[in-house]
CSV table of C-alpha atoms in Angstrom, one decimal:
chain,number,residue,atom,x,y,z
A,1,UNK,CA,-62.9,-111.1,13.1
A,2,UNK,CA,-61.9,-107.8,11.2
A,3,UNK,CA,-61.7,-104.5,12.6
A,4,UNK,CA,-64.3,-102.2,11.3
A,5,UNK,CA,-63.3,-98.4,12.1
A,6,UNK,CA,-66.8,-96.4,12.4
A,7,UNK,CA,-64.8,-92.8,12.7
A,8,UNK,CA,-65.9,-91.0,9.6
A,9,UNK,CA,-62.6,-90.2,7.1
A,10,UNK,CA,-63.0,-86.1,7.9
A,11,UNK,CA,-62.6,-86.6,11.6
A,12,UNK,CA,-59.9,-89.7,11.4
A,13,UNK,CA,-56.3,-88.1,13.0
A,14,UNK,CA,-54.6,-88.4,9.8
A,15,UNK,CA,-57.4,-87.5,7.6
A,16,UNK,CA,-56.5,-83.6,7.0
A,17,UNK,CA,-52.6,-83.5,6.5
A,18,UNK,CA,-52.3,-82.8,3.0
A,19,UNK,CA,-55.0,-80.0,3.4
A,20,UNK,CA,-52.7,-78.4,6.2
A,21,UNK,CA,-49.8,-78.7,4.5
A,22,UNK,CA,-50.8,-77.6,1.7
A,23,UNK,CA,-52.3,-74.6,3.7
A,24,UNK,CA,-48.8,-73.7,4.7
A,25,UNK,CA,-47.2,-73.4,1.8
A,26,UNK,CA,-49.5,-71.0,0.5
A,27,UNK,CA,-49.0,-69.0,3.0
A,28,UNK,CA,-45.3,-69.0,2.3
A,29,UNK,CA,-45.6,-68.4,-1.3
A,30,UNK,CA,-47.7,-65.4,-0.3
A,31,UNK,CA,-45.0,-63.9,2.3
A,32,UNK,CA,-42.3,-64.2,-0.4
A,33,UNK,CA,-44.4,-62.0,-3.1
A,34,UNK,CA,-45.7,-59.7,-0.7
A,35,UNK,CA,-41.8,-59.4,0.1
A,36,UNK,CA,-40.7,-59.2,-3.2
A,37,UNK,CA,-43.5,-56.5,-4.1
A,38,UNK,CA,-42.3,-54.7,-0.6
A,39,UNK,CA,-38.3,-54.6,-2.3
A,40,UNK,CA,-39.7,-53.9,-5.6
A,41,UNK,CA,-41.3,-50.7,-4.1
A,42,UNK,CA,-38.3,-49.8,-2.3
A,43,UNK,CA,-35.9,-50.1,-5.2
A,44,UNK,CA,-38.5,-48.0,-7.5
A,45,UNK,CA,-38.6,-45.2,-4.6
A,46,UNK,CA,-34.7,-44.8,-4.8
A,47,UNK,CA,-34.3,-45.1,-8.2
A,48,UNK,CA,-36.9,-42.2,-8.2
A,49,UNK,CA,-34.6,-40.3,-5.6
A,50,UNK,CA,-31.4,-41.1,-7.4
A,51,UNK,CA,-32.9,-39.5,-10.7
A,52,UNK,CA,-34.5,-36.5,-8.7
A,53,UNK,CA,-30.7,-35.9,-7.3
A,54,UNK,CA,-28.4,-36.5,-10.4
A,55,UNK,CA,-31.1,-33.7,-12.2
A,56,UNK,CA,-30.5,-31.2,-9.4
A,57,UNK,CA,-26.8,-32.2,-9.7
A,58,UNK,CA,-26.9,-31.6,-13.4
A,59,UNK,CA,-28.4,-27.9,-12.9
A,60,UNK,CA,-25.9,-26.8,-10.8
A,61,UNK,CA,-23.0,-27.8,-12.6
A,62,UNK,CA,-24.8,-25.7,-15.0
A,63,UNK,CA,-25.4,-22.8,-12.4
A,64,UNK,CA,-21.5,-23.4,-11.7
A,65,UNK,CA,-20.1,-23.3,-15.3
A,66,UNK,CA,-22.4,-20.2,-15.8
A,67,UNK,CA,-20.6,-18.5,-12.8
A,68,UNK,CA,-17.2,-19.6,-14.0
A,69,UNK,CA,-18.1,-18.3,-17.4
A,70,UNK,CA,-19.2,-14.7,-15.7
A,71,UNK,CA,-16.2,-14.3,-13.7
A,72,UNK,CA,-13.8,-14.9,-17.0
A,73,UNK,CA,-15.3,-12.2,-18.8
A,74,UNK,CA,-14.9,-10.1,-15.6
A,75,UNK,CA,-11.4,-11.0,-14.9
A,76,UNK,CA,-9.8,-8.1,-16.9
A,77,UNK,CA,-11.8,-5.9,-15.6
A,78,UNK,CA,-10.6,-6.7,-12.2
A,79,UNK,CA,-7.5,-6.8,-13.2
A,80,UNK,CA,-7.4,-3.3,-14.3
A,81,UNK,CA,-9.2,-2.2,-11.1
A,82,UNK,CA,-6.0,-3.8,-9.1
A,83,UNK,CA,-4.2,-2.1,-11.1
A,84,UNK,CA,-5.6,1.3,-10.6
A,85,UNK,CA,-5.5,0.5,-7.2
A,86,UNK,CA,-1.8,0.1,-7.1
A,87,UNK,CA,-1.3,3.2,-9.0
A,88,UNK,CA,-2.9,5.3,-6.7
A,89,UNK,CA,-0.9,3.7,-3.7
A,90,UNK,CA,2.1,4.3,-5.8
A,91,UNK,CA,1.5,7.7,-6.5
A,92,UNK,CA,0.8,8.1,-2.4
A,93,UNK,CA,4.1,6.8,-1.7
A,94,UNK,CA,5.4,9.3,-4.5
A,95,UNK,CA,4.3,12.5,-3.0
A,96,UNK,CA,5.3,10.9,0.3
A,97,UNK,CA,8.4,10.6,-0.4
A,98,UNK,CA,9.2,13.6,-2.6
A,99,UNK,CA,10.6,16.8,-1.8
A,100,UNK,CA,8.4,20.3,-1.9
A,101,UNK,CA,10.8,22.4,-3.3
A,102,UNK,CA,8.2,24.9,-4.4
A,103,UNK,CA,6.7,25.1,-0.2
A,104,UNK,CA,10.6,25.3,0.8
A,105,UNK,CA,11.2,28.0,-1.5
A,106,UNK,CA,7.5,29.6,-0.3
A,107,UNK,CA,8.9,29.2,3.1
A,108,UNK,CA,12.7,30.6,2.6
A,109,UNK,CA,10.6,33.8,0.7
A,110,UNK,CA,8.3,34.0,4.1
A,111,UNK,CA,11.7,33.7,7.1
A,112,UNK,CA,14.2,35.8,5.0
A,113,UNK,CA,14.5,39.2,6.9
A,114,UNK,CA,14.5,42.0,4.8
A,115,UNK,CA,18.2,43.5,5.7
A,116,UNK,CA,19.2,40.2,3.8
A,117,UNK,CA,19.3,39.4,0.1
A,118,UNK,CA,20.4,36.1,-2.1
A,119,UNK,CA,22.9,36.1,-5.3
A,120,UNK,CA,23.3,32.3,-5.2
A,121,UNK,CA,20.6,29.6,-4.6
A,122,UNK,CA,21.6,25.7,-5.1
A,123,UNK,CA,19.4,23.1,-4.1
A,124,UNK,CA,20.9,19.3,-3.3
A,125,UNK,CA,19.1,15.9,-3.1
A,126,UNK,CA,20.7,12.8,-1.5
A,127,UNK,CA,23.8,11.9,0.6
A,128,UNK,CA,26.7,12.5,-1.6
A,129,UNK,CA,25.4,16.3,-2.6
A,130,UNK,CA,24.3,15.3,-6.3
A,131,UNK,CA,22.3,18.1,-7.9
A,132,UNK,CA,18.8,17.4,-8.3
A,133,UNK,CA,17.7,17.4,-11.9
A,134,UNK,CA,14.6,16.1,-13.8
A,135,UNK,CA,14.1,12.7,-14.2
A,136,UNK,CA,15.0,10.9,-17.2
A,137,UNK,CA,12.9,10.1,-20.3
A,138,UNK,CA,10.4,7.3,-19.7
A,139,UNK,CA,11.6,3.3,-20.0
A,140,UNK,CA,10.3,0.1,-20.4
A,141,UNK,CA,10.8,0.0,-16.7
A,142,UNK,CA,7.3,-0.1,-14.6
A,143,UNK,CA,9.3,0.9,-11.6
A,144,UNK,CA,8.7,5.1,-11.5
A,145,UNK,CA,11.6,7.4,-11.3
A,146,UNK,CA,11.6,10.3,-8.8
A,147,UNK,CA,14.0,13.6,-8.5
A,148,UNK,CA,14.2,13.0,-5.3
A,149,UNK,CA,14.6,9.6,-3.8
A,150,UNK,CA,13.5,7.7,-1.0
A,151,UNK,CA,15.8,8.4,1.7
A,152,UNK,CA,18.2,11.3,0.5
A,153,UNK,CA,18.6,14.3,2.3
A,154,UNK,CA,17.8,17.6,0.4
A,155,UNK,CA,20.4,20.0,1.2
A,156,UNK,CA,20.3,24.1,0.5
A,157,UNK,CA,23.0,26.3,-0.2
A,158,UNK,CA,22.7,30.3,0.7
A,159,UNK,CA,24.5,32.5,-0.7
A,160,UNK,CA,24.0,36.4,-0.1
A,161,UNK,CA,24.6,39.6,1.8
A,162,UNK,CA,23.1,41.0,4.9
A,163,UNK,CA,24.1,44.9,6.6
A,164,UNK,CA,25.8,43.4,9.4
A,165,UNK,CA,27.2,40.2,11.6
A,166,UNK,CA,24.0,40.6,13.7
A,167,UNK,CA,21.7,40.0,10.2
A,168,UNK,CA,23.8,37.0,9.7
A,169,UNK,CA,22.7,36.0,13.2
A,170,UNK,CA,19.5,36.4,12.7
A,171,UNK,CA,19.4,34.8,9.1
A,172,UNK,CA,20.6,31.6,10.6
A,173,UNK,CA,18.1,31.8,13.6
A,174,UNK,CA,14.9,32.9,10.5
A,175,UNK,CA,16.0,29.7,8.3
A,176,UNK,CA,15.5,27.3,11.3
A,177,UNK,CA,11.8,28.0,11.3
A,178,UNK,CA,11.3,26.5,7.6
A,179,UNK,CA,9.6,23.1,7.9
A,180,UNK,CA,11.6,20.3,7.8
A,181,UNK,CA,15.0,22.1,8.5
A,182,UNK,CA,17.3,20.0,10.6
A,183,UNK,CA,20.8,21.9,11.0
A,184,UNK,CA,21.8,25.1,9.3
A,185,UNK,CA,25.6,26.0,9.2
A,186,UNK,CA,27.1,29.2,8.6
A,187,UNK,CA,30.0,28.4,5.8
A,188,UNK,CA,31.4,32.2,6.0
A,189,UNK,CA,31.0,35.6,6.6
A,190,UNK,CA,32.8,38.2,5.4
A,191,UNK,CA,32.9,41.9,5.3
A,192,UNK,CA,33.7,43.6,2.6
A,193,UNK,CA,35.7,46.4,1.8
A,194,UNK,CA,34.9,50.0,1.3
A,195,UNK,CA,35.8,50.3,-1.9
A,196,UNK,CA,35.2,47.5,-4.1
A,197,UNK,CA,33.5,43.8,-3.3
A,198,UNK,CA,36.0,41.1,-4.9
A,199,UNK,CA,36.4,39.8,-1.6
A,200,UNK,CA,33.1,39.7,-0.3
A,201,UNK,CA,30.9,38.4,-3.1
A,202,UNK,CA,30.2,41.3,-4.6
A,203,UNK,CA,28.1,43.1,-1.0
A,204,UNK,CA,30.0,46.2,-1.2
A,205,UNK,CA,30.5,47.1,2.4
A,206,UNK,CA,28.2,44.8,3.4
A,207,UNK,CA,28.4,41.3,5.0
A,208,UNK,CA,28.9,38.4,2.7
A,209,UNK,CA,27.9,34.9,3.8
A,210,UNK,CA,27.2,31.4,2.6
A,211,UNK,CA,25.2,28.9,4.7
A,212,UNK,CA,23.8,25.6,4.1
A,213,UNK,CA,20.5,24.7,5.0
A,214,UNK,CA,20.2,20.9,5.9
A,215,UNK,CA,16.7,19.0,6.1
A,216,UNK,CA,15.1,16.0,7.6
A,217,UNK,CA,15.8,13.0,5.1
A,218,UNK,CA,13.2,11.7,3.0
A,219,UNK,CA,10.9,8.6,4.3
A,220,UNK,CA,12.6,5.4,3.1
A,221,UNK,CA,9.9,3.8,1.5
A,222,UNK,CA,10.0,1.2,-1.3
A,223,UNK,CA,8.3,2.1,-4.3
A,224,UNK,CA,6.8,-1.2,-5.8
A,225,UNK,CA,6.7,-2.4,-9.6
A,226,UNK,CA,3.2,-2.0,-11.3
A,227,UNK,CA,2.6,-4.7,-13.9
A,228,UNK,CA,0.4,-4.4,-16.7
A,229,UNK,CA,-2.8,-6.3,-16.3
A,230,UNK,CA,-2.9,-9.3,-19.3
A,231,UNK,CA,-6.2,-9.2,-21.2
A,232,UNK,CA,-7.1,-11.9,-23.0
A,233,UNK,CA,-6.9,-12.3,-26.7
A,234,UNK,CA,-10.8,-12.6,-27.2
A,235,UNK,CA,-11.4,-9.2,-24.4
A,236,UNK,CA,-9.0,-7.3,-26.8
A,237,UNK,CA,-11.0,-8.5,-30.0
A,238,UNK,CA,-14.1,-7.9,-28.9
A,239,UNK,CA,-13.3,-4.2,-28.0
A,240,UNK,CA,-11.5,-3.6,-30.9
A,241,UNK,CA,-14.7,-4.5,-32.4
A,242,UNK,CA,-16.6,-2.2,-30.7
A,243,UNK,CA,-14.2,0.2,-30.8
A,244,UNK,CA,-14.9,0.1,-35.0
A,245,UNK,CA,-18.7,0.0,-34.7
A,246,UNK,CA,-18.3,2.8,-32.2
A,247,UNK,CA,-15.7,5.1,-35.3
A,248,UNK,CA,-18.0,4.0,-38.1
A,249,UNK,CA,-21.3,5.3,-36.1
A,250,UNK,CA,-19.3,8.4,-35.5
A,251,UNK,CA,-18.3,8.5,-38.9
A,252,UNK,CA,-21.4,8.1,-39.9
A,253,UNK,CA,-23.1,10.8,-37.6
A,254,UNK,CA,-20.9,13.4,-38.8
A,255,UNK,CA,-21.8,12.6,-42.7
């Protein structure tokens, strides 16, 4: 007898395989787009970003070379403002260290008592006595010369008559009020005869003396090299051609 299985196809166990497995594979083709349009959107977004970036990159490197460009054209200027600047320290340390022979002179003028009178005035700067003298013409040299240089000691030599020893005395004790004065010395004082002055300078019967007036040294301080500022060739062109627009408008103005 053969078997006769009454189960309709639809409802047999093995009857819906292939519709299940085909089932599943569609749904795996559909995760893998929907993951590929996931990365696709992700790679658009940041090649979005990356272009965004590089442009703001791009603008300021042009903000930079802008700046850069500024400050070139400004760099003489603050080069000549440097310099200015050093000048005026230099200057400073100048006066500093200079000697006020016109103040000492005010001040010899102001102490001198009146029973005393001067024939001879000489005025030393520096440690070995040397006279002091105007500087010498200007050089190449940007280190300034000075009269009186750092360090030396300015040195005054007296040379007059007073009525007595006691004006002497008192001479010696006026000069030590002059600013600056740090040892006076009495080099001589002689009376001289009744009837002529030969021997005493020239006082008559007066008291001749000579004393030298010693001051403080001078501050030792170093007096630094000034540079000219360089200025670049296309600076000095360009105000050379203003400077010509500038003589032909005056030129021009005056016709």
């Amino acid at each position: 007898m053969k078997a006769v299985n009454l189960i309709p196809g639809d409802q047999r166990s093995g009857g819906g395989s292939l519709a299940g497995r085909s089932g599943g594979a569609a749904l795996i083709v559909l995760g893998l787009i929907v993951g590929v349009a996931v990365l696709a959107a992700m790679y658009g977004g940041a090649a979005r970003q990356i272009s965004k970036e590089s442009g703001e990159v791009a603008k300021l490197e042009a903000q930079t070379a802008e700046v850069r460009a500024r400050t070139g054209r400004l760099t003489p200027y603050t080069a000549f403002v440097a310099m200015a600047e050093q000048r005026t320290k230099t200057v400073a340390q100048l006066v500093q260290a200079r000697f006020d022979w016109s103040h000492t002179l005010h001040e010899l003028g102001r102490v001198l008592p009146s029973d005393s009178s001067l024939s001879t005035l000489q005025g030393t700067v520096g440690g070995s006595g040397s006279t002091s003298s105007r500087p010498a013409a200007a050089t190449t040299s940007a280190t300034p010369a000075s009269s009186t240089p750092p360090g030396s000691t300015p040195t005054i030599t007296l040379v007059g008559c007073s009525t007595s020893q006691a004006e002497v005395a008192q001479t010696l004790q006026r000069l030590r009020l002059i600013d600056g004065v740090s040892e006076v010395h009495l080099l001589s004082a002689t009376k001289g005869a009744v009837s002529g002055g030969g021997a005493s300078g020239g006082c008559g019967t007066h008291v001749a003396f000579s004393i030298t007036v010693t001051f403080a040294a001078l501050p030792s301080t170093p007096i630094p090299n000034v540079a000219a500022p360089t200025v670049p060739a296309s600076t000095a062109s360009a105000r050379g051609a203003h400077a010509e627009q500038v003589s032909a408008h005056t030129k021009g103005a005056r016709r």
